[in-house]
CSV table of C-alpha atoms in Angstrom, one decimal:
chain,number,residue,atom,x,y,z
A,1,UNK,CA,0.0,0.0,0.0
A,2,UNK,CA,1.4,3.4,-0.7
A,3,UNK,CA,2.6,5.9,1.8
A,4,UNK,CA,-0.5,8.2,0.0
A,5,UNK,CA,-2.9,5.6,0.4
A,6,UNK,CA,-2.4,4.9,3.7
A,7,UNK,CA,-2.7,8.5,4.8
A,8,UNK,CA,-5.3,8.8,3.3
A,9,UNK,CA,-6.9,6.4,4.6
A,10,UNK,CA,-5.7,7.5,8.5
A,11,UNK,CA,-7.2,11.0,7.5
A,12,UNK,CA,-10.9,9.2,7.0
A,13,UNK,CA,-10.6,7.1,10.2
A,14,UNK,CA,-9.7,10.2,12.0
A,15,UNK,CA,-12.2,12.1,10.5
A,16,UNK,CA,-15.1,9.7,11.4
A,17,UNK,CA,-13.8,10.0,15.3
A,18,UNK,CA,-13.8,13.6,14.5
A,19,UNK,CA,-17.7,13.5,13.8
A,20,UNK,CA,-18.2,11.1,16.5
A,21,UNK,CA,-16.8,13.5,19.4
A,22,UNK,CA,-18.7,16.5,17.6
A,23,UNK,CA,-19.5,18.4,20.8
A,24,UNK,CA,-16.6,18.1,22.7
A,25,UNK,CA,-14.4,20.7,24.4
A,26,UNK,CA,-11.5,20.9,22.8
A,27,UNK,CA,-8.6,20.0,24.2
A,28,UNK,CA,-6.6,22.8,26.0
A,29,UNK,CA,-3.2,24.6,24.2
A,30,UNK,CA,-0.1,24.2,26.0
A,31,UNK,CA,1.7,27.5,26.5
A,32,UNK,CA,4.9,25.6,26.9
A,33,UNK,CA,7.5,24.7,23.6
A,34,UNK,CA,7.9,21.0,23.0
A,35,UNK,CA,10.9,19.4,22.1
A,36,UNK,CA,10.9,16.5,20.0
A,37,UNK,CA,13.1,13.1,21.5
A,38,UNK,CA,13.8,10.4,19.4
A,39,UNK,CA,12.1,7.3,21.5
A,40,UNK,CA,12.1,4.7,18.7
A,41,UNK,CA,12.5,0.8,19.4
A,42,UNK,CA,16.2,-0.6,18.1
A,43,UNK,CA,16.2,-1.5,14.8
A,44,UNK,CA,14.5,-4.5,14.0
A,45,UNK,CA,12.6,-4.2,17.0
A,46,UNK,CA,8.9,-5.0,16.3
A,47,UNK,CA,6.3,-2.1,15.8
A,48,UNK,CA,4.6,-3.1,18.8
A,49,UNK,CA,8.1,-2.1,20.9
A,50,UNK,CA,8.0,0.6,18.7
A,51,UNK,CA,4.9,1.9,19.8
A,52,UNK,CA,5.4,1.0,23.8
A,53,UNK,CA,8.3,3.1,23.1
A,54,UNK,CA,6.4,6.2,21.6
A,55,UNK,CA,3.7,5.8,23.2
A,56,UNK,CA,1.8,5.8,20.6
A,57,UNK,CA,-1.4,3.8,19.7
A,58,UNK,CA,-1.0,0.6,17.3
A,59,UNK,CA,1.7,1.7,15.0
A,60,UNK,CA,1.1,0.7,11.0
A,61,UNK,CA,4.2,-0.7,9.7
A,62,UNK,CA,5.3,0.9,6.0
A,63,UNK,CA,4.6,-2.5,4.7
A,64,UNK,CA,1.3,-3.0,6.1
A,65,UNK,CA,-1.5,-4.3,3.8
A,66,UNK,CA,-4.9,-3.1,3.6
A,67,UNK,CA,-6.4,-6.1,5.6
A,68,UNK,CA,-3.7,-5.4,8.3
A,69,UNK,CA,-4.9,-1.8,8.3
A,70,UNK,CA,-8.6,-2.9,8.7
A,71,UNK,CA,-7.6,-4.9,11.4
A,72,UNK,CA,-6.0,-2.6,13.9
A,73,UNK,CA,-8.7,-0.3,12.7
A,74,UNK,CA,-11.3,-2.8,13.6
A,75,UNK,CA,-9.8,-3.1,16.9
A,76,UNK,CA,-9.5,-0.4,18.0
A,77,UNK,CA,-13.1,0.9,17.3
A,78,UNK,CA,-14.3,-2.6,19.4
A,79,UNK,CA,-12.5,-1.1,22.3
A,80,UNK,CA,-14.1,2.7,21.6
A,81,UNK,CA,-17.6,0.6,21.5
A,82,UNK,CA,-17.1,-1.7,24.6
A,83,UNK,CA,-15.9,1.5,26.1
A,84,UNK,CA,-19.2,3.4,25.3
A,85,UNK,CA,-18.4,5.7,22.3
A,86,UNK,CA,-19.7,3.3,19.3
A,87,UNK,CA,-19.3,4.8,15.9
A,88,UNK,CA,-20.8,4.7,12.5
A,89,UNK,CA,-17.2,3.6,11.2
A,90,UNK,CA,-18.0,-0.1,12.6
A,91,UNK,CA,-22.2,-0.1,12.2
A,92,UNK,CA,-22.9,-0.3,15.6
A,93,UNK,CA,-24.5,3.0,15.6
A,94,UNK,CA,-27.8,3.5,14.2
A,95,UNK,CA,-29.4,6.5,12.2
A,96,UNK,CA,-31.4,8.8,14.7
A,97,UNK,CA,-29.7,7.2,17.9
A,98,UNK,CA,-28.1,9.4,20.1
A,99,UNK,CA,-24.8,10.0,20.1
A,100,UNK,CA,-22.7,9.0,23.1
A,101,UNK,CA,-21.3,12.0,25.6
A,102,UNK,CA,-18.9,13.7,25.0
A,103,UNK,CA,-17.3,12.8,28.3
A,104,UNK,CA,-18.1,9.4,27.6
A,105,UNK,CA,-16.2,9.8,23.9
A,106,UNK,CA,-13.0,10.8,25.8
A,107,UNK,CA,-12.8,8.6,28.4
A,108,UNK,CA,-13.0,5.3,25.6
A,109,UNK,CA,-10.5,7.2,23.7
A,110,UNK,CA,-8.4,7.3,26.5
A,111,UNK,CA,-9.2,3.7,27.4
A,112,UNK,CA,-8.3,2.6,23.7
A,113,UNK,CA,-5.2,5.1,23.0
A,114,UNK,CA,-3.1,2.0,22.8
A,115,UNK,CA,-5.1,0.3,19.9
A,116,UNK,CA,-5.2,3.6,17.8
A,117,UNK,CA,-4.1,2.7,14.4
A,118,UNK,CA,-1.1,5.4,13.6
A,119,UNK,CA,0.9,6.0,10.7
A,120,UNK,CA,4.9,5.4,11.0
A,121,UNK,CA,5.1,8.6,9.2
A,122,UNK,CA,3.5,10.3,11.9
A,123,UNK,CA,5.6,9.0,15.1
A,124,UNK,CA,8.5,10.1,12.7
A,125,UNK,CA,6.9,13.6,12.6
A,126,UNK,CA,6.5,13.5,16.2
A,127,UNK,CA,9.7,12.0,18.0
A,128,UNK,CA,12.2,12.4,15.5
A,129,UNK,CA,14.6,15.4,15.4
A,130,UNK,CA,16.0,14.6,12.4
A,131,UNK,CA,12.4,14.7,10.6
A,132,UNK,CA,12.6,18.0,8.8
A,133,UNK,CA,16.3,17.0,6.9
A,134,UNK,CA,14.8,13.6,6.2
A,135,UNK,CA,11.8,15.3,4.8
A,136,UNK,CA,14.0,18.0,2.7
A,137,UNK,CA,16.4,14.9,1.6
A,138,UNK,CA,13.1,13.3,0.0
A,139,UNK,CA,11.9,17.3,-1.4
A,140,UNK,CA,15.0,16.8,-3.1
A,141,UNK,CA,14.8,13.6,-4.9
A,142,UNK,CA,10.9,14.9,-6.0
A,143,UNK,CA,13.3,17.8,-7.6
A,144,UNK,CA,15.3,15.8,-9.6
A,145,UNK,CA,12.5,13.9,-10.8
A,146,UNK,CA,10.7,17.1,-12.1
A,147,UNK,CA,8.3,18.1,-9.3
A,148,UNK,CA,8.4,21.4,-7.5
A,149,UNK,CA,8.2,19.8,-4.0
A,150,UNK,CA,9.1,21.8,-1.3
A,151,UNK,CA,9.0,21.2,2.6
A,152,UNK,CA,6.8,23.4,5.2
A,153,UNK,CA,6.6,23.4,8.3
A,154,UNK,CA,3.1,24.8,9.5
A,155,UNK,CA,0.6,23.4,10.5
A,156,UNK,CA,3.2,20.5,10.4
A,157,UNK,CA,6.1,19.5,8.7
A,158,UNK,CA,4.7,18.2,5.6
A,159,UNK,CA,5.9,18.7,1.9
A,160,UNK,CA,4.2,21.0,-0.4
A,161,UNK,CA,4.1,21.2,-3.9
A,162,UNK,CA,3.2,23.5,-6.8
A,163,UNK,CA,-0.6,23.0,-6.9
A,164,UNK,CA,-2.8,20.2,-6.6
A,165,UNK,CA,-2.6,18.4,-9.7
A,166,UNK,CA,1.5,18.8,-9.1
A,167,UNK,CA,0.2,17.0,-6.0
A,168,UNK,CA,-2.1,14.1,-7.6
A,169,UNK,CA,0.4,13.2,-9.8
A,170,UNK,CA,3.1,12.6,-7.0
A,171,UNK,CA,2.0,10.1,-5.7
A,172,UNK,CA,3.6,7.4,-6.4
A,173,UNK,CA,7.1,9.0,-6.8
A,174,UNK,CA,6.7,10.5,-3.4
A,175,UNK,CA,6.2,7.8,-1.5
A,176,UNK,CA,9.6,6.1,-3.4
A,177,UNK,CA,11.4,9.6,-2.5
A,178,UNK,CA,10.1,9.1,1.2
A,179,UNK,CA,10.8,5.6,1.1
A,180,UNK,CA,14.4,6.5,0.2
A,181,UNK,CA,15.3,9.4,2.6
A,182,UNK,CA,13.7,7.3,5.6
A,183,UNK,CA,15.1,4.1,4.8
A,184,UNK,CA,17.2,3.4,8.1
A,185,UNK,CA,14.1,4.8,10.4
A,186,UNK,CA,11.8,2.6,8.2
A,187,UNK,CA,13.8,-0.5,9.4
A,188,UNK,CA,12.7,0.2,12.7
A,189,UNK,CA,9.1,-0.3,12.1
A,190,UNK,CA,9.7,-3.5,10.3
């Protein structure tokens, strides 16, 4: 599955927790600066002891499949419903029913953190200092193979291109380029 797809298809499970917690208080902002630590499992440690060590939910592995992906997705919404937050995302939840508190939404999401399905991409992002160079290193392969990629950092460090067709068409190039500058830190999640 490619690094696009499988964002993409993180962004729609998020969004459909998003909808389900509609109601919430949000979260409150830290005043303080973070600094990013790299907390990452040895190499060839599994992704499980990858995640312990992030403290992150279920990590997905680079080379996970779809059905692998469905699975720790499927887990982890059984926890959110035998926790008390059902979503539409599984079926449990049916159209006209209530919608679970919003208290009751946080505290199964805080039961379940552990069996949140998260990209490797994203603990990278988050615990890795070295994250921005890795991310200009794979900007600059996109440049030598004709796209005008360029790395941002806000909202997140992310890279940017051109315009959105620029972006459509990368796909499958970016996630060699990404492949390529993350290569050591990819064996990690392996």
């Amino acid at each position: 599955m490619s690094f696009r797809k499988m964002s993409l298809l993180l962004a729609a499970s998020v969004a459909v927790l998003t909808v389900t917690a509609c109601g919430s208080e949000p979260e409150p902002q830290t005043t303080g600066a973070e600094v990013a630590t790299l907390q990452s499992a040895p190499v060839g440690a599994p992704a499980s002891a990858a995640s312990a060590a992030t403290g992150d939910g279920a990590v997905i592995r680079p080379d996970a499949s779809s059905a692998e992906i469905h699975d720790l997705e499927r887990a982890y919404f059984k926890c959110l419903r035998d926790n008390g937050a059902p979503s539409s995302k599984d079926g449990v939840t049916e159209p006209g029913r209530p919608s679970p508190a919003p208290e009751t939404v946080r505290a199964a999401e805080v039961a379940c953190a552990d069996k949140q399905p998260v990209s490797w991409f994203d603990v990278e992002r988050r615990t890795n200092p070295e994250f921005p160079d890795l991310l200009r290193t794979a900007a600059g392969c996109l440049k030598k193979k004709g796209f005008q990629a360029r790395v941002v950092e806000t909202p997140q460090w992310r890279l940017a291109y051109r315009d959105s067709g620029e972006f459509m068409r990368a796909g499958d190039t970016e996630a060699q380029c990404v492949d390529e500058a993350f290569a050591a830190r990819i064996k990690t999640y392996r």
